[in-house]
Amino acid sequence: MEEKYYALLNYGCQMNESDTEHYAGQLEELGYKAIADFHNADVIIVNTCCVRESAEKKIAGKIGELKAVKTKNPDVVICVAGCMAQKDGDKLIKKHPQVDLLLGTAYVNDFKQILLDYLAERGSKRRTRVYDDLTIHQSEFEGKMVRQSKFEAWIPIMYGCNNFCTYCIVPYVRGRERSRSMENIVAEIEAAVADGYKEFTLLGQNVNSYGKDFGEKDAFAKLLRRVNEIPGVDRIHYMTSHPRDMSEEVIKAVAECEHICENFHVPFQSGSTEILRRMNRGYSREKYLELIALIRKYVPNCTITTDIIVGFPGETEADFEDTLNLVKEVGFDAAFTFIYSKRSGTPAAKMDNQVPLDVKKARLNRLMEAQNINSLKCNEKLIGQVVEVLAEGPSKNKDVWNGRTRTGKLVLWPLEGKTYQAGDKVYVKIDTAQTWLVKGKAVDNG
Ligand code: 5AD
Ligand code: SF4
């Protein structure tokens, strides 16, 4: 039989990466093989993101590039999947007639069948579009995943979001919250352990709401404790958390369970209570700081990371300074900082007093400067300590390897004649701290 190839172009968050791994699994079940150069593929999937305009522009450029691929090889199947496909629907096909298959966010599990149906009918029906129904996504799934890493696995635990933060497009493109059953999640993790996986990230747009749709209280804390008991699971991470929904039970689970890593990713978005109110975040600056204090009470040696938006409509200099001060006060280990991007269809897009781009850029720079000081300070605390690292691979300089600590910090150490495999546990004594990473030497054990 003639060999068939697939290429995947993934954009966006970890949920998209996980969906892409699921597409790869389904394509391999159909006998397709992965190929790096999309020009030579028989099926190309572009898995898209629309969280900010900058992402959309980049992706639209890439889809545009595929026009030439289609002209050269009219038999190629070009599939656009994910959040932008969901948002733009028919408009996207009109703009990019080279797209054969448009797949909304709720159809990941059905991709294999949709592709087979499309190929069977292709002569009569040139295009297939499935994006209308956001509710059909059965949250359970089995089947093959082709994971990027050999030791770290993404595990979706819930889909969608009910929060409706006023800046955010996600609830419109990912639909309402739907949780996977605990048995289905545990079965996937056990199967991954059998394949050699050690590190697991439980994914959802708002993991602290896990199980609310089953009417179960503290379901996320229970899930964390259950995953902690699976033999062979070494590290557990989870994202993303909403400060309003993060319960004491979850913090206790992190404190008490050996394998749950002691990093808390808690996006605060803005340090101004007034902006938080207009973002519909459901907490104040003070409540957020109380949460941080509670986390530090239970898990004193934890790291804390966050997401921040600057330039939300109506953000004044004083509001921005509240954000800056909160960053300094908490001393985050790392922060993902974003310029507010107007998403049409969201309430914030219609608000008055949109902040000019030059003001937003200047605020972002001041914020990053403050955070870089925090990051360096936090990393300097590791000097002299021996940290546990899961080895990832060689750096640009092949004599140096890199890996991550339990809290996600990047560590570099020289090979010194040794050989490592991805996923090996290495203990590294830290001697140098930089803003983005730490360096040290491998030692015998912790
Ligand atoms: N503009 C800028 N940043 C945004 N985010 C979500 N929506 C927007 C937007 N419209 C950021 C938030 C979120 C992260 C994943 O992306 O900080 O936590
Ligand atoms: Fe992008 Fe949000 Fe969709 Fe993830 S869920 S791909 S961040 S728009």
Coordinates of C-alpha atoms and ligand atoms in Angstrom, one line a residue:
M1 CA 0.0 0.0 0.0
E2 CA 1.1 3.5 -0.8
E3 CA 2.4 5.4 2.3
K4 CA 0.3 8.3 3.5
Y5 CA 1.6 11.1 5.6
Y6 CA 0.2 13.7 8.0
A7 CA 1.6 17.0 9.3
L8 CA 0.3 19.0 12.3
L9 CA 0.7 22.7 12.9
N10 CA -0.3 23.5 16.4
Y11 CA -1.0 26.9 18.0
G12 CA -2.3 28.0 21.4
C13 CA -2.5 26.5 24.8
Q14 CA -1.8 23.1 26.2
M15 CA -5.4 22.0 25.6
N16 CA -4.7 22.5 21.9
E17 CA -1.5 20.5 22.2
S18 CA -3.4 17.7 23.8
D19 CA -6.1 17.8 21.1
T20 CA -3.3 17.7 18.5
E21 CA -1.9 14.6 20.1
H22 CA -5.3 13.1 19.8
Y23 CA -5.6 14.0 16.1
A24 CA -2.2 12.4 15.6
G25 CA -3.3 9.2 17.4
Q26 CA -6.4 9.0 15.1
L27 CA -4.4 9.5 12.0
E28 CA -1.9 6.8 13.0
E29 CA -4.9 4.5 13.6
L30 CA -5.8 5.1 10.0
G31 CA -2.3 4.2 8.9
Y32 CA -0.9 7.7 8.3
K33 CA 2.7 8.5 9.3
A34 CA 4.0 11.7 10.7
I35 CA 6.1 14.0 8.4
A36 CA 7.8 17.2 9.5
D37 CA 7.5 19.1 6.2
F38 CA 3.9 19.8 5.5
H39 CA 4.6 20.4 1.8
N40 CA 4.8 16.6 1.4
A41 CA 1.8 15.6 3.6
D42 CA -1.5 14.0 2.4
V43 CA -3.4 15.5 5.4
I44 CA -2.5 18.8 7.1
I45 CA -4.2 19.9 10.3
V46 CA -3.8 23.4 11.5
N47 CA -5.0 23.5 15.1
T48 CA -5.8 27.1 15.8
C49 CA -6.1 29.6 18.7
C50 CA -8.0 32.9 18.8
V51 CA -7.3 34.1 22.4
R52 CA -5.5 37.2 21.1
E53 CA -5.4 39.0 17.7
S54 CA -1.7 38.4 17.4
A55 CA -2.2 34.6 17.4
E56 CA -5.0 34.9 14.8
K57 CA -2.8 37.0 12.5
K58 CA 0.0 34.5 12.6
I59 CA -2.3 31.6 12.0
A60 CA -4.1 33.3 9.1
G61 CA -0.7 33.8 7.5
K62 CA 0.1 30.1 7.8
I63 CA -3.3 29.1 6.4
G64 CA -2.6 31.5 3.5
E65 CA 0.7 29.7 2.8
L66 CA -1.2 26.4 2.4
K67 CA -2.8 27.8 -0.8
A68 CA 0.3 27.1 -2.8
V69 CA 0.5 23.6 -1.3
K70 CA -3.1 23.0 -2.5
T71 CA -2.3 24.3 -6.0
K72 CA 0.6 22.0 -6.3
N73 CA -1.2 19.0 -4.9
P74 CA -5.0 19.3 -5.2
D75 CA -5.4 15.9 -3.4
V76 CA -4.0 17.2 -0.1
V77 CA -6.6 17.4 2.7
I78 CA -6.3 20.7 4.5
C79 CA -8.1 20.7 7.8
V80 CA -8.4 23.8 10.0
A81 CA -9.4 22.8 13.6
G82 CA -9.7 24.5 17.0
C83 CA -10.8 27.8 18.3
M84 CA -10.5 30.0 15.2
A85 CA -12.4 27.4 13.1
Q86 CA -15.1 27.5 15.8
K87 CA -15.2 31.2 15.9
D88 CA -15.1 32.1 12.2
G89 CA -16.9 29.1 10.7
D90 CA -18.0 29.7 7.1
K91 CA -16.2 33.1 7.0
L92 CA -12.9 31.3 7.3
I93 CA -13.6 29.0 4.3
K94 CA -14.7 31.9 2.2
K95 CA -11.4 33.7 2.9
H96 CA -9.3 30.6 2.5
P97 CA -10.9 28.4 -0.2
Q98 CA -8.0 25.9 0.0
V99 CA -9.4 24.6 3.3
D100 CA -11.2 21.3 2.8
L101 CA -12.3 20.5 6.3
L102 CA -13.3 22.8 9.1
L103 CA -13.5 21.2 12.5
G104 CA -14.9 22.9 15.6
T105 CA -13.6 22.4 19.1
A106 CA -16.2 19.8 20.1
Y107 CA -15.4 17.3 17.4
V108 CA -11.9 16.1 18.4
N109 CA -13.0 12.6 19.2
D110 CA -14.9 12.3 15.9
F111 CA -12.1 13.4 13.7
K112 CA -11.2 9.9 12.3
Q113 CA -14.8 9.2 11.2
I114 CA -15.2 12.8 9.8
L115 CA -12.1 12.4 7.7
L116 CA -13.1 8.9 6.4
D117 CA -16.6 10.3 5.5
Y118 CA -15.0 13.3 3.8
L119 CA -12.6 11.1 1.7
A120 CA -15.4 8.8 0.7
E121 CA -17.6 11.7 -0.5
R122 CA -15.0 14.0 -1.7
G123 CA -15.9 13.8 -5.4
S124 CA -19.4 15.1 -4.8
K125 CA -19.0 17.3 -1.8
R126 CA -15.9 19.4 -1.8
R127 CA -15.9 20.6 1.7
T128 CA -17.0 19.6 5.1
R129 CA -17.7 21.9 8.0
V130 CA -18.6 20.8 11.4
Y131 CA -18.5 23.4 14.1
D132 CA -22.1 24.2 14.9
D133 CA -22.8 22.2 18.0
L134 CA -20.7 22.9 21.0
T135 CA -22.6 20.5 23.3
I136 CA -22.0 17.2 21.5
H137 CA -18.5 16.7 22.7
Q138 CA -18.6 13.5 24.8
S139 CA -16.1 14.2 27.4
E140 CA -14.9 10.6 27.7
F141 CA -12.4 9.2 25.3
E142 CA -10.2 6.3 24.7
G143 CA -8.0 5.4 21.8
K144 CA -4.5 6.2 20.7
M145 CA -2.6 9.4 21.6
V146 CA 0.7 10.2 19.9
R147 CA 2.4 12.3 22.6
Q148 CA 5.1 14.8 21.9
S149 CA 7.2 13.9 24.9
K150 CA 8.3 10.4 25.9
F151 CA 7.8 11.0 29.7
E152 CA 5.4 13.9 30.1
A153 CA 1.7 13.6 29.3
W154 CA -1.1 16.1 29.0
I155 CA -4.3 14.8 30.4
P156 CA -7.5 16.8 29.7
I157 CA -9.9 16.5 32.7
M158 CA -12.5 18.9 31.6
Y159 CA -13.5 21.0 28.6
G160 CA -15.0 24.4 28.2
C161 CA -15.5 27.3 30.6
N162 CA -18.5 28.9 32.4
N163 CA -16.8 32.0 33.7
F164 CA -17.3 34.6 31.0
C165 CA -14.5 36.9 32.0
T166 CA -15.4 40.0 29.9
Y167 CA -12.2 40.0 27.9
C168 CA -12.1 36.3 27.0
I169 CA -13.3 34.5 23.9
V170 CA -12.8 31.0 25.3
P171 CA -16.4 30.4 26.6
Y172 CA -17.7 31.2 23.1
V173 CA -15.4 28.8 21.3
R174 CA -15.1 26.0 23.8
G175 CA -18.6 25.9 25.2
R176 CA -19.8 25.0 28.7
E177 CA -17.9 23.0 31.2
R178 CA -18.0 19.3 30.8
S179 CA -15.9 17.1 33.0
R180 CA -14.4 13.7 32.2
S181 CA -15.2 10.9 34.6
M182 CA -12.6 10.1 37.2
E183 CA -12.4 6.4 35.9
N184 CA -11.8 7.6 32.4
I185 CA -9.0 9.9 33.5
V186 CA -7.4 7.3 35.7
A187 CA -7.5 4.7 32.9
E188 CA -5.7 7.1 30.6
I189 CA -3.0 7.9 33.2
E190 CA -2.5 4.2 34.0
A191 CA -2.1 3.4 30.3
A192 CA 0.4 6.2 29.9
V193 CA 2.4 4.9 33.0
A194 CA 2.5 1.5 31.3
D195 CA 4.1 3.3 28.3
G196 CA 6.8 4.9 30.5
Y197 CA 5.2 8.2 31.3
K198 CA 6.1 9.8 34.7
E199 CA 4.9 13.4 34.6
F200 CA 1.3 14.4 34.2
T201 CA -0.4 17.7 33.6
L202 CA -4.2 17.7 34.3
L203 CA -5.7 20.2 31.9
G204 CA -8.8 22.3 31.8
Q205 CA -9.8 26.0 31.3
N206 CA -10.8 26.1 35.0
V207 CA -9.6 22.9 36.7
N208 CA -11.0 23.9 40.1
S209 CA -14.5 23.6 38.7
Y210 CA -13.8 19.9 37.8
G211 CA -16.8 17.7 38.7
K212 CA -19.2 20.6 39.4
D213 CA -21.3 19.4 36.4
F214 CA -21.7 16.0 38.2
G215 CA -22.8 17.9 41.3
E216 CA -19.9 16.7 43.3
K217 CA -18.3 18.8 46.0
D218 CA -14.4 19.1 46.1
A219 CA -14.2 16.8 43.1
F220 CA -10.9 18.3 41.9
A221 CA -9.2 17.8 45.3
K222 CA -10.5 14.2 45.3
L223 CA -9.2 13.7 41.7
L224 CA -5.8 15.0 42.7
R225 CA -5.6 12.6 45.6
R226 CA -6.7 9.7 43.4
V227 CA -4.1 10.4 40.8
N228 CA -1.4 10.7 43.5
E229 CA -2.1 7.1 44.4
I230 CA -1.5 5.7 40.9
P231 CA 1.7 3.6 41.0
G232 CA 4.4 5.0 38.7
V233 CA 3.1 8.6 38.7
D234 CA 6.0 10.7 39.8
R235 CA 4.9 14.3 39.1
I236 CA 1.5 15.8 38.9
H237 CA 0.8 19.4 37.6
Y238 CA -2.5 21.0 36.8
M239 CA -3.7 24.1 35.0
T240 CA -5.4 26.5 34.8
S241 CA -6.8 27.6 38.2
H242 CA -9.2 30.4 38.8
P243 CA -8.5 32.3 42.1
R244 CA -12.2 32.5 42.9
D245 CA -12.6 28.7 42.7
M246 CA -9.3 27.5 44.2
S247 CA -10.4 25.8 47.4
E248 CA -8.6 25.1 50.7
E249 CA -9.2 21.4 49.9
V250 CA -7.1 21.7 46.8
I251 CA -4.3 23.5 48.6
K252 CA -4.3 20.8 51.3
A253 CA -4.2 18.1 48.7
V254 CA -1.0 19.7 47.2
A255 CA 0.5 20.0 50.7
E256 CA -0.2 16.4 51.7
C257 CA 0.3 14.5 48.4
E258 CA 3.9 13.5 47.6
H259 CA 3.6 13.6 43.9
I260 CA 1.6 16.8 43.4
C261 CA 4.2 19.4 42.5
E262 CA 4.4 22.5 44.7
N263 CA 3.8 25.1 42.0
F264 CA 0.6 27.2 42.0
H265 CA -0.4 28.8 38.8
V266 CA -3.0 31.4 39.8
P267 CA -3.7 34.1 37.1
F268 CA -4.7 37.3 38.8
Q269 CA -5.1 39.4 35.5
S270 CA -5.2 42.8 37.3
G271 CA -4.2 44.2 40.7
S272 CA -7.0 46.7 40.6
T273 CA -10.3 45.7 42.3
E274 CA -12.2 48.0 40.0
I275 CA -10.7 46.5 36.9
L276 CA -11.3 43.0 38.3
R277 CA -14.9 43.9 38.8
R278 CA -15.2 45.0 35.2
M279 CA -13.4 41.8 34.1
N280 CA -16.1 39.8 35.9
R281 CA -13.4 37.9 37.8
G282 CA -15.4 37.5 41.0
Y283 CA -12.6 38.4 43.5
S284 CA -10.9 41.6 44.7
R285 CA -7.3 42.4 45.1
E286 CA -7.6 41.7 48.9
K287 CA -9.2 38.3 48.3
Y288 CA -6.4 37.3 45.9
L289 CA -3.8 38.3 48.5
E290 CA -5.6 36.2 51.1
L291 CA -5.5 33.2 48.8
I292 CA -1.7 33.7 48.3
A293 CA -1.3 33.8 52.1
L294 CA -3.3 30.6 52.5
I295 CA -1.3 28.8 49.8
R296 CA 2.0 29.9 51.5
K297 CA 0.6 28.8 54.9
Y298 CA 0.1 25.3 53.7
V299 CA 2.9 25.0 51.2
P300 CA 5.7 27.4 52.4
N301 CA 8.3 26.3 49.8
C302 CA 6.0 26.5 46.9
T303 CA 6.5 28.6 43.7
I304 CA 3.7 30.8 42.5
T305 CA 3.2 31.8 38.9
T306 CA 0.5 33.9 37.2
D307 CA -1.0 35.5 34.1
I308 CA -1.5 39.3 33.8
I309 CA -3.3 41.5 31.3
V310 CA -2.3 45.2 30.9
G311 CA -4.4 47.8 29.1
F312 CA -7.9 46.4 29.8
P313 CA -10.4 49.1 28.7
G314 CA -10.5 52.0 31.2
E315 CA -7.3 50.9 33.0
T316 CA -5.8 54.1 34.5
E317 CA -2.3 54.7 35.5
A318 CA -3.4 54.1 39.1
D319 CA -5.0 50.8 38.2
F320 CA -1.9 49.8 36.5
E321 CA 0.2 50.7 39.5
D322 CA -2.0 48.4 41.6
T323 CA -1.0 45.6 39.2
L324 CA 2.7 46.6 39.4
N325 CA 2.6 46.7 43.2
L326 CA 0.8 43.4 43.5
V327 CA 3.6 41.8 41.3
K328 CA 6.2 43.3 43.7
E329 CA 4.3 42.3 46.8
V330 CA 3.7 38.6 45.9
G331 CA 7.1 38.1 44.3
F332 CA 6.0 35.7 41.6
D333 CA 8.4 33.1 40.3
A334 CA 7.2 33.8 36.8
A335 CA 4.4 35.7 35.0
F336 CA 2.9 35.4 31.6
T337 CA 2.1 39.0 30.7
F338 CA -0.2 40.0 27.9
I339 CA -1.4 43.2 26.2
Y340 CA -5.2 43.3 26.2
S341 CA -6.5 42.3 22.8
K342 CA -10.0 43.2 21.7
R343 CA -12.0 40.1 20.9
S344 CA -15.2 40.9 19.1
G345 CA -18.3 39.3 20.6
T346 CA -16.9 39.7 24.2
P347 CA -18.4 42.5 26.5
A348 CA -15.0 44.2 26.9
A349 CA -14.7 44.8 23.2
K350 CA -17.7 47.2 23.4
M351 CA -16.4 49.1 26.5
D352 CA -15.4 52.8 26.3
N353 CA -12.0 54.0 27.0
Q354 CA -10.0 51.4 25.1
V355 CA -6.3 52.1 26.0
P356 CA -4.0 53.2 23.2
L357 CA -1.5 50.7 22.0
D358 CA 1.6 52.8 22.9
V359 CA 0.3 53.1 26.5
K360 CA -0.3 49.4 26.7
K361 CA 3.2 48.6 25.3
A362 CA 4.9 51.0 27.8
R363 CA 2.9 49.4 30.7
L364 CA 3.9 45.9 29.5
N365 CA 7.6 46.8 29.5
R366 CA 7.4 48.3 33.1
L367 CA 5.6 45.1 34.2
M368 CA 8.1 42.8 32.6
E369 CA 11.0 44.7 34.2
A370 CA 9.4 44.3 37.7
Q371 CA 8.7 40.6 37.1
N372 CA 12.2 40.0 35.8
I373 CA 13.6 41.2 39.1
N374 CA 11.3 38.8 40.9
S375 CA 12.2 35.9 38.7
L376 CA 16.0 36.5 39.3
K377 CA 15.5 36.8 43.1
C378 CA 13.5 33.6 43.2
N379 CA 16.1 31.7 41.2
E380 CA 18.9 33.1 43.3
K381 CA 17.3 31.3 46.3
L382 CA 18.2 28.0 44.7
I383 CA 21.9 28.7 44.8
G384 CA 23.6 26.0 46.9
Q385 CA 20.5 23.8 46.9
V386 CA 20.3 20.3 45.3
V387 CA 17.2 20.1 43.1
E388 CA 15.4 17.1 41.5
V389 CA 15.3 17.4 37.7
L390 CA 13.6 15.3 35.1
A391 CA 16.1 15.4 32.1
E392 CA 14.6 16.7 28.9
G393 CA 17.4 16.8 26.3
P394 CA 20.6 18.4 25.2
S395 CA 20.9 22.2 24.9
K396 CA 22.1 24.0 21.9
N397 CA 25.5 23.3 23.3
K398 CA 25.5 19.5 23.1
D399 CA 27.7 19.1 26.1
V400 CA 25.0 20.7 28.3
W401 CA 21.7 19.0 29.2
N402 CA 18.5 20.7 30.4
G403 CA 15.5 19.6 32.4
R404 CA 12.9 20.9 34.8
T405 CA 12.5 20.9 38.6
R406 CA 9.2 19.8 40.2
T407 CA 8.2 23.5 40.1
G408 CA 8.9 23.9 36.4
K409 CA 12.2 25.8 36.6
L410 CA 14.6 25.2 33.7
V411 CA 17.9 23.7 34.9
L412 CA 21.1 23.4 32.8
W413 CA 24.1 21.2 33.7
P414 CA 27.2 19.9 31.9
L415 CA 27.4 16.3 30.7
E416 CA 30.9 15.8 32.1
G417 CA 31.2 12.5 30.2
K418 CA 27.9 11.0 31.3
T419 CA 25.0 10.0 29.1
Y420 CA 21.3 10.7 29.9
Q421 CA 17.9 9.7 28.5
A422 CA 14.9 12.0 28.4
G423 CA 12.9 11.4 31.6
D424 CA 15.9 10.4 33.7
K425 CA 15.9 11.8 37.2
V426 CA 19.0 13.8 37.9
Y427 CA 20.0 15.8 41.0
V428 CA 21.7 19.1 40.3
K429 CA 23.5 21.3 42.8
I430 CA 22.7 24.9 41.7
D431 CA 25.6 27.4 41.5
T432 CA 24.3 30.1 39.0
A433 CA 20.9 31.9 38.8
Q434 CA 19.6 33.8 35.8
T435 CA 16.2 35.4 35.1
W436 CA 14.9 32.4 33.0
L437 CA 17.0 29.5 34.2
V438 CA 19.4 28.1 36.8
K439 CA 22.7 26.2 36.2
G440 CA 24.6 23.7 38.3
K441 CA 26.4 20.4 38.4
A442 CA 24.9 16.9 38.6
V443 CA 25.6 15.2 42.0
D444 CA 25.1 11.6 43.1
N445 CA 21.7 11.8 44.7
G446 CA 19.4 14.1 46.7
Ligands
5AD1 N1 -6.3 39.8 25.7 C1 -5.1 39.6 26.3 N2 -4.9 38.5 27.0 C2 -5.9 37.6 27.2 N3 -6.0 36.5 27.8 C3 -7.2 35.9 27.7 N4 -7.9 36.7 26.9 C4 -7.2 37.8 26.6 C5 -7.4 39.0 25.8 N5 -8.5 39.2 25.2 C6 -4.9 35.9 28.7 C7 -5.3 35.8 30.1 C8 -5.3 34.3 30.3 C9 -4.3 33.8 29.3 C10 -4.4 32.4 28.9 O1 -4.5 34.7 28.2 O2 -4.2 36.3 30.9 O3 -5.1 33.9 31.6
SF4_2 FE1 -6.3 29.6 22.4 FE2 -8.0 29.7 24.4 FE3 -8.5 28.1 22.4 FE4 -6.5 27.5 24.1 S1 -8.7 27.6 24.5 S2 -6.4 27.5 21.8 S3 -5.8 29.6 24.5 S4 -8.4 30.4 22.4

